[in-house]
Amino acid sequence: MLYAFIPGPRGLLRLEQETSISPGADLAEALWVDLYRPLDSQIAAVTALGIEVPSLADMEEIEISNRLYREEGADIMTVVLPGITPDGVQIAGPVSFILTEQRLVTVRHHAPRSFETFPERADRSAAGCKSAERIFLGLLEEIIARQADLLEGAGRALDKVSARVLSGKGLDSHQLQQALEEVGRQGELVGRVKLALLTLERALSFFDQTLAASAQGKELKPIAKSQMRDIGSLAVHGDFLSNRVQLSVDATLGMINLAQNATVRIVSVVAALFMPPTMIASVYGMNFHFLPELDWPWGYPMALGLMAASAFGTWAVFKWKNWL
């Protein structure tokens, strides 16, 4: 899909384009062109504007030189953002920002939430939306705010899990397994957000260096610095949540171990209760010819009584020791 935007009275206005777009005046007027899983014809339309669109393989390169570079008057910055695939799977995927003096082009193959919410709120960002550089900073502001929301949501989820696990209500193994799975999901989310913050910080540092040659550099530089401070604060909060994830995992695993120990203790006590009766039954079950009790009229009741008394005595000792 190809989405093209121009500044409007409020936020950014989307230019209506066909699915298979050809180079035209409308696209040339756009300050922001957003390519989402683009078709070959849509890539060709952007290429006709003098902008080379990187492939997914290029975007997935992990070397800094392949993610942050300047080519033919365009700054190419690739970050990794949490988002959702068309199949509904949550992933952290690459997003490329191609910034020129005329426009901003974004290329993505998954759907970060910020790209859907930003156009309506573009004019409310600190940078505004009157130029490509301002749209870039405004979009980064929206992305950073989204990472803050994700961390906040992860913190609330961890609060609920910790309260449930440490409530002392004696959760069963199935409930503890659900809690452990939820902690794992939140840990994955926090990890994706921390990776996004790391790549965003690198991209902003690269962009900050290019502002010296920009006509709006003096005005935009404080905004970029403020966003970098926000990223630093969120990174610290992400580290805190990572520690909470580890604490929640340890607490849940500890509760699972306690539950398993309680089960093993019950089995051990039951086995111990039957050990003395089993020994008595084994003695009187031996096939020797001379067993005096075999000829006693009360031999059988006596054996049963001994077995019951030994089991009761074992139970009484365990009760006295508070092992039950």
CSV table of C-alpha atoms in Angstrom, one decimal:
chain,number,residue,atom,x,y,z
A,1,MET,CA,0.0,0.0,0.0
A,2,LEU,CA,1.0,3.6,-0.6
A,3,TYR,CA,-0.2,6.5,1.5
A,4,ALA,CA,0.6,10.1,0.6
A,5,PHE,CA,0.0,13.0,2.9
A,6,ILE,CA,0.1,16.8,2.7
A,7,PRO,CA,-0.4,19.4,5.5
A,8,GLY,CA,-4.0,20.2,6.2
A,9,PRO,CA,-5.9,22.6,8.5
A,10,ARG,CA,-5.6,20.0,11.2
A,11,GLY,CA,-3.0,17.3,11.0
A,12,LEU,CA,-2.1,15.7,7.7
A,13,LEU,CA,-4.5,15.1,4.8
A,14,ARG,CA,-4.2,11.8,3.0
A,15,LEU,CA,-4.1,12.1,-0.8
A,16,GLU,CA,-6.5,9.6,-2.4
A,17,GLN,CA,-4.4,7.2,-4.6
A,18,GLU,CA,-5.2,4.0,-6.5
A,19,THR,CA,-3.8,0.7,-5.3
A,20,SER,CA,-1.4,0.7,-8.4
A,21,ILE,CA,-0.2,4.2,-8.5
A,22,SER,CA,1.7,5.8,-11.4
A,23,PRO,CA,3.9,8.8,-11.0
A,24,GLY,CA,1.7,11.9,-10.9
A,25,ALA,CA,1.4,15.4,-9.6
A,26,ASP,CA,-0.4,14.4,-6.4
A,27,LEU,CA,2.4,12.2,-5.3
A,28,ALA,CA,5.0,14.9,-6.1
A,29,GLU,CA,3.1,17.3,-3.8
A,30,ALA,CA,3.2,14.9,-0.8
A,31,LEU,CA,5.4,15.8,2.1
A,32,TRP,CA,5.1,12.3,3.5
A,33,VAL,CA,4.9,9.1,1.5
A,34,ASP,CA,4.3,6.0,3.6
A,35,LEU,CA,5.0,2.6,1.9
A,36,TYR,CA,3.4,-0.4,3.6
A,37,ARG,CA,4.3,-3.7,2.0
A,38,PRO,CA,4.6,-1.9,-1.3
A,39,LEU,CA,3.9,-3.3,-4.7
A,40,ASP,CA,6.4,-3.1,-7.5
A,41,SER,CA,4.3,-0.3,-9.2
A,42,GLN,CA,4.3,1.7,-6.0
A,43,ILE,CA,8.0,1.3,-5.6
A,44,ALA,CA,8.4,2.5,-9.1
A,45,ALA,CA,6.3,5.6,-8.4
A,46,VAL,CA,8.5,6.6,-5.5
A,47,THR,CA,11.6,5.8,-7.5
A,48,ALA,CA,10.4,8.2,-10.2
A,49,LEU,CA,10.6,11.0,-7.6
A,50,GLY,CA,14.4,10.3,-7.3
A,51,ILE,CA,14.2,8.2,-4.2
A,52,GLU,CA,15.6,4.7,-4.0
A,53,VAL,CA,13.4,2.4,-1.9
A,54,PRO,CA,15.4,-0.2,0.1
A,55,SER,CA,14.3,-3.8,0.1
A,56,LEU,CA,13.3,-5.8,3.2
A,57,ALA,CA,16.6,-7.6,3.0
A,58,ASP,CA,18.5,-4.3,3.0
A,59,MET,CA,16.4,-3.0,5.9
A,60,GLU,CA,17.2,-6.1,8.0
A,61,GLU,CA,20.9,-5.6,7.8
A,62,ILE,CA,22.2,-5.1,11.3
A,63,GLU,CA,25.4,-3.1,10.5
A,64,ILE,CA,25.2,0.5,11.5
A,65,SER,CA,26.5,1.6,8.1
A,66,ASN,CA,23.6,-0.1,6.4
A,67,ARG,CA,21.0,1.4,8.7
A,68,LEU,CA,22.2,5.0,9.0
A,69,TYR,CA,23.8,6.6,6.0
A,70,ARG,CA,23.4,9.5,3.5
A,71,GLU,CA,23.0,8.8,-0.2
A,72,GLU,CA,22.4,11.3,-3.1
A,73,GLY,CA,21.1,14.0,-0.8
A,74,ALA,CA,18.8,11.7,1.2
A,75,ASP,CA,19.3,10.6,4.8
A,76,ILE,CA,18.3,6.9,5.2
A,77,MET,CA,17.6,5.9,8.8
A,78,THR,CA,16.4,2.4,9.7
A,79,VAL,CA,14.9,1.6,13.1
A,80,VAL,CA,13.3,-1.5,14.6
A,81,LEU,CA,9.8,-0.9,16.0
A,82,PRO,CA,7.2,-3.2,17.6
A,83,GLY,CA,4.2,-3.8,15.5
A,84,ILE,CA,1.8,-6.3,14.1
A,85,THR,CA,2.0,-8.4,10.9
A,86,PRO,CA,-1.0,-9.0,8.6
A,87,ASP,CA,-1.4,-12.4,10.3
A,88,GLY,CA,-1.9,-10.7,13.7
A,89,VAL,CA,1.5,-11.6,15.1
A,90,GLN,CA,3.3,-9.2,17.3
A,91,ILE,CA,6.9,-8.6,16.1
A,92,ALA,CA,9.7,-6.1,16.1
A,93,GLY,CA,10.4,-5.2,12.5
A,94,PRO,CA,12.6,-2.7,10.6
A,95,VAL,CA,11.2,0.6,9.4
A,96,SER,CA,13.2,2.9,7.1
A,97,PHE,CA,13.0,6.7,7.0
A,98,ILE,CA,14.2,8.3,3.9
A,99,LEU,CA,14.4,12.1,4.5
A,100,THR,CA,15.1,14.6,1.7
A,101,GLU,CA,14.5,18.4,1.6
A,102,GLN,CA,11.2,17.9,-0.3
A,103,ARG,CA,9.6,14.9,1.5
A,104,LEU,CA,9.8,12.1,4.0
A,105,VAL,CA,9.4,8.5,2.7
A,106,THR,CA,8.8,5.7,5.2
A,107,VAL,CA,9.1,2.0,4.2
A,108,ARG,CA,7.7,-0.7,6.4
A,109,HIS,CA,6.5,-4.3,6.2
A,110,HIS,CA,4.5,-4.5,9.4
A,111,ALA,CA,2.1,-2.1,11.1
A,112,PRO,CA,3.4,-0.1,14.1
A,113,ARG,CA,0.4,1.7,15.7
A,114,SER,CA,2.0,5.1,15.6
A,115,PHE,CA,1.7,5.3,11.8
A,116,GLU,CA,-2.0,5.0,12.1
A,117,THR,CA,-2.5,7.6,14.8
A,118,PHE,CA,0.1,10.2,13.7
A,119,PRO,CA,-1.7,11.8,10.7
A,120,GLU,CA,-4.6,13.2,12.7
A,121,ARG,CA,-2.3,14.5,15.4
A,122,ALA,CA,0.6,15.7,13.4
A,123,ASP,CA,-0.1,19.4,14.0
A,124,ARG,CA,-0.1,18.9,17.7
A,125,SER,CA,3.5,17.7,17.8
A,126,ALA,CA,6.2,20.0,19.0
A,127,ALA,CA,7.7,20.3,15.6
A,128,GLY,CA,4.5,20.7,13.6
A,129,CYS,CA,4.0,19.3,10.1
A,130,LYS,CA,4.9,22.0,7.7
A,131,SER,CA,8.1,20.4,6.3
A,132,ALA,CA,9.5,17.0,5.8
A,133,GLU,CA,12.0,17.4,8.7
A,134,ARG,CA,9.1,18.5,11.0
A,135,ILE,CA,7.0,15.6,10.0
A,136,PHE,CA,9.9,13.3,10.7
A,137,LEU,CA,10.4,14.7,14.2
A,138,GLY,CA,6.6,14.7,14.8
A,139,LEU,CA,6.4,11.0,13.7
A,140,LEU,CA,9.3,10.1,16.0
A,141,GLU,CA,7.5,11.9,18.8
A,142,GLU,CA,4.4,9.8,18.2
A,143,ILE,CA,6.6,6.6,18.1
A,144,ILE,CA,8.3,7.5,21.3
A,145,ALA,CA,5.0,8.2,23.0
A,146,ARG,CA,3.8,4.8,21.8
A,147,GLN,CA,6.8,3.1,23.4
A,148,ALA,CA,6.0,4.8,26.6
A,149,ASP,CA,2.4,3.5,26.4
A,150,LEU,CA,3.7,0.0,25.8
A,151,LEU,CA,6.0,0.1,28.8
A,152,GLU,CA,3.2,1.5,30.9
A,153,GLY,CA,0.9,-1.3,29.8
A,154,ALA,CA,3.6,-3.9,30.6
A,155,GLY,CA,4.1,-2.4,34.0
A,156,ARG,CA,0.3,-2.7,34.8
A,157,ALA,CA,0.3,-6.3,33.5
A,158,LEU,CA,3.2,-7.2,35.7
A,159,ASP,CA,1.5,-5.6,38.7
A,160,LYS,CA,-1.5,-7.8,38.2
A,161,VAL,CA,0.5,-10.9,37.8
A,162,SER,CA,2.6,-10.2,40.9
A,163,ALA,CA,-0.4,-9.4,43.0
A,164,ARG,CA,-2.1,-12.7,41.9
A,165,VAL,CA,1.0,-14.9,42.4
A,166,LEU,CA,2.0,-13.3,45.8
A,167,SER,CA,-1.6,-13.0,47.1
A,168,GLY,CA,-1.1,-16.2,49.2
A,169,LYS,CA,-4.4,-17.7,47.9
A,170,GLY,CA,-2.6,-20.9,46.8
A,171,LEU,CA,-2.9,-20.9,43.0
A,172,ASP,CA,-3.0,-24.2,41.3
A,173,SER,CA,-0.4,-25.3,38.8
A,174,HIS,CA,-2.6,-24.3,35.8
A,175,GLN,CA,-3.0,-20.8,37.2
A,176,LEU,CA,0.7,-20.5,37.9
A,177,GLN,CA,1.5,-21.6,34.4
A,178,GLN,CA,-0.8,-18.9,33.0
A,179,ALA,CA,0.9,-16.4,35.2
A,180,LEU,CA,4.3,-17.5,34.0
A,181,GLU,CA,3.2,-17.3,30.3
A,182,GLU,CA,1.8,-13.8,30.9
A,183,VAL,CA,5.1,-12.7,32.5
A,184,GLY,CA,6.9,-14.1,29.5
A,185,ARG,CA,4.7,-12.2,27.0
A,186,GLN,CA,5.4,-8.9,28.9
A,187,GLY,CA,9.1,-9.7,29.0
A,188,GLU,CA,9.1,-10.1,25.2
A,189,LEU,CA,7.2,-6.8,24.8
A,190,VAL,CA,9.7,-5.0,27.1
A,191,GLY,CA,12.5,-6.4,25.1
A,192,ARG,CA,11.0,-5.2,21.8
A,193,VAL,CA,10.5,-1.7,23.2
A,194,LYS,CA,14.1,-1.6,24.5
A,195,LEU,CA,15.4,-2.5,21.0
A,196,ALA,CA,13.2,0.2,19.5
A,197,LEU,CA,14.5,2.8,21.9
A,198,LEU,CA,18.1,1.8,21.1
A,199,THR,CA,17.6,2.2,17.4
A,200,LEU,CA,15.6,5.4,17.7
A,201,GLU,CA,18.3,6.9,19.8
A,202,ARG,CA,20.9,6.1,17.1
A,203,ALA,CA,18.6,7.5,14.4
A,204,LEU,CA,18.1,10.7,16.3
A,205,SER,CA,21.8,11.1,16.9
A,206,PHE,CA,22.4,10.7,13.2
A,207,PHE,CA,19.7,13.2,12.4
A,208,ASP,CA,21.0,15.7,14.9
A,209,GLN,CA,24.3,15.7,13.2
A,210,THR,CA,22.7,16.6,9.9
A,211,LEU,CA,20.8,19.6,11.3
A,212,ALA,CA,23.9,21.7,11.2
A,213,ALA,CA,23.5,22.1,7.5
A,214,SER,CA,19.7,22.5,7.6
A,215,ALA,CA,17.9,25.9,7.4
A,216,GLN,CA,15.7,24.9,10.3
A,217,GLY,CA,18.5,23.3,12.2
A,218,LYS,CA,18.6,25.9,15.1
A,219,GLU,CA,14.8,25.5,15.6
A,220,LEU,CA,14.7,21.8,15.3
A,221,LYS,CA,17.8,20.9,17.3
A,222,PRO,CA,16.2,21.5,20.7
A,223,ILE,CA,13.3,19.3,19.8
A,224,ALA,CA,15.6,16.5,18.7
A,225,LYS,CA,17.6,16.8,22.0
A,226,SER,CA,14.3,16.7,24.0
A,227,GLN,CA,13.3,13.5,22.2
A,228,MET,CA,16.7,12.0,23.0
A,229,ARG,CA,16.2,12.8,26.7
A,230,ASP,CA,12.8,11.2,26.5
A,231,ILE,CA,14.3,8.0,25.0
A,232,GLY,CA,17.0,7.9,27.7
A,233,SER,CA,14.3,8.1,30.4
A,234,LEU,CA,12.3,5.4,28.8
A,235,ALA,CA,15.4,3.2,28.5
A,236,VAL,CA,15.9,3.5,32.2
A,237,HIS,CA,12.3,2.6,32.8
A,238,GLY,CA,12.7,-0.4,30.4
A,239,ASP,CA,15.6,-1.6,32.5
A,240,PHE,CA,13.5,-1.4,35.6
A,241,LEU,CA,10.7,-3.4,34.0
A,242,SER,CA,13.2,-6.0,32.8
A,243,ASN,CA,14.2,-6.4,36.5
A,244,ARG,CA,10.6,-6.7,37.4
A,245,VAL,CA,10.1,-9.4,34.8
A,246,GLN,CA,12.9,-11.4,36.2
A,247,LEU,CA,11.5,-11.0,39.8
A,248,SER,CA,8.1,-12.1,38.6
A,249,VAL,CA,9.6,-15.1,36.9
A,250,ASP,CA,11.5,-16.1,40.0
A,251,ALA,CA,8.5,-15.6,42.2
A,252,THR,CA,6.2,-17.7,39.9
A,253,LEU,CA,8.8,-20.4,39.6
A,254,GLY,CA,9.2,-20.4,43.3
A,255,MET,CA,5.5,-20.8,43.8
A,256,ILE,CA,5.4,-23.7,41.3
A,257,ASN,CA,8.2,-25.4,43.2
A,258,LEU,CA,6.4,-24.9,46.5
A,259,ALA,CA,3.2,-26.4,44.9
A,260,GLN,CA,5.2,-29.4,43.6
A,261,ASN,CA,6.9,-29.8,47.0
A,262,ALA,CA,3.5,-29.9,48.7
A,263,THR,CA,2.3,-32.6,46.2
A,264,VAL,CA,5.5,-34.6,46.7
A,265,ARG,CA,5.2,-34.3,50.5
A,266,ILE,CA,1.6,-35.6,50.4
A,267,VAL,CA,2.7,-38.6,48.3
A,268,SER,CA,5.6,-39.2,50.7
A,269,VAL,CA,3.4,-39.1,53.8
A,270,VAL,CA,0.9,-41.5,52.2
A,271,ALA,CA,3.8,-43.9,51.3
A,272,ALA,CA,5.2,-43.6,54.9
A,273,LEU,CA,1.8,-44.3,56.4
A,274,PHE,CA,1.6,-47.6,54.6
A,275,MET,CA,5.2,-48.7,55.3
A,276,PRO,CA,4.6,-50.2,58.8
A,277,PRO,CA,1.4,-52.0,57.8
A,278,THR,CA,3.2,-53.3,54.7
A,279,MET,CA,6.0,-54.6,56.9
A,280,ILE,CA,3.5,-56.4,59.2
A,281,ALA,CA,1.7,-57.9,56.2
A,282,SER,CA,5.0,-59.0,54.7
A,283,VAL,CA,6.0,-60.8,58.0
A,284,TYR,CA,2.7,-62.7,58.2
A,285,GLY,CA,2.7,-63.4,54.5
A,286,MET,CA,5.9,-65.4,54.6
A,287,ASN,CA,5.4,-69.1,53.6
A,288,PHE,CA,7.2,-70.7,56.6
A,289,HIS,CA,5.6,-73.9,58.0
A,290,PHE,CA,5.9,-72.9,61.6
A,291,LEU,CA,4.2,-69.5,62.3
A,292,PRO,CA,2.6,-69.7,65.8
A,293,GLU,CA,0.0,-67.0,65.0
A,294,LEU,CA,-1.4,-69.1,62.1
A,295,ASP,CA,-3.1,-71.4,64.6
A,296,TRP,CA,-4.3,-68.6,66.9
A,297,PRO,CA,-8.1,-68.0,66.6
A,298,TRP,CA,-7.5,-64.2,66.9
A,299,GLY,CA,-4.3,-64.2,64.8
A,300,TYR,CA,-5.9,-62.6,61.8
A,301,PRO,CA,-7.7,-59.8,63.8
A,302,MET,CA,-4.4,-59.2,65.7
A,303,ALA,CA,-2.5,-58.7,62.5
A,304,LEU,CA,-5.1,-56.3,61.2
A,305,GLY,CA,-5.0,-54.4,64.5
A,306,LEU,CA,-1.3,-54.1,64.4
A,307,MET,CA,-1.4,-52.8,60.9
A,308,ALA,CA,-4.1,-50.2,61.8
A,309,ALA,CA,-2.2,-49.2,65.0
A,310,SER,CA,1.1,-48.8,63.2
A,311,ALA,CA,-0.5,-46.6,60.5
A,312,PHE,CA,-2.3,-44.5,63.2
A,313,GLY,CA,0.9,-44.2,65.1
A,314,THR,CA,2.8,-42.9,62.1
A,315,TRP,CA,0.1,-40.4,61.3
A,316,ALA,CA,0.2,-39.2,64.9
A,317,VAL,CA,3.9,-38.6,64.8
A,318,PHE,CA,3.6,-36.7,61.5
A,319,LYS,CA,0.9,-34.6,63.0
A,320,TRP,CA,2.9,-33.9,66.1
A,321,LYS,CA,5.9,-32.8,63.9
A,322,ASN,CA,3.5,-30.5,61.8
A,323,TRP,CA,4.4,-32.4,58.7
A,324,LEU,CA,0.7,-32.7,57.7
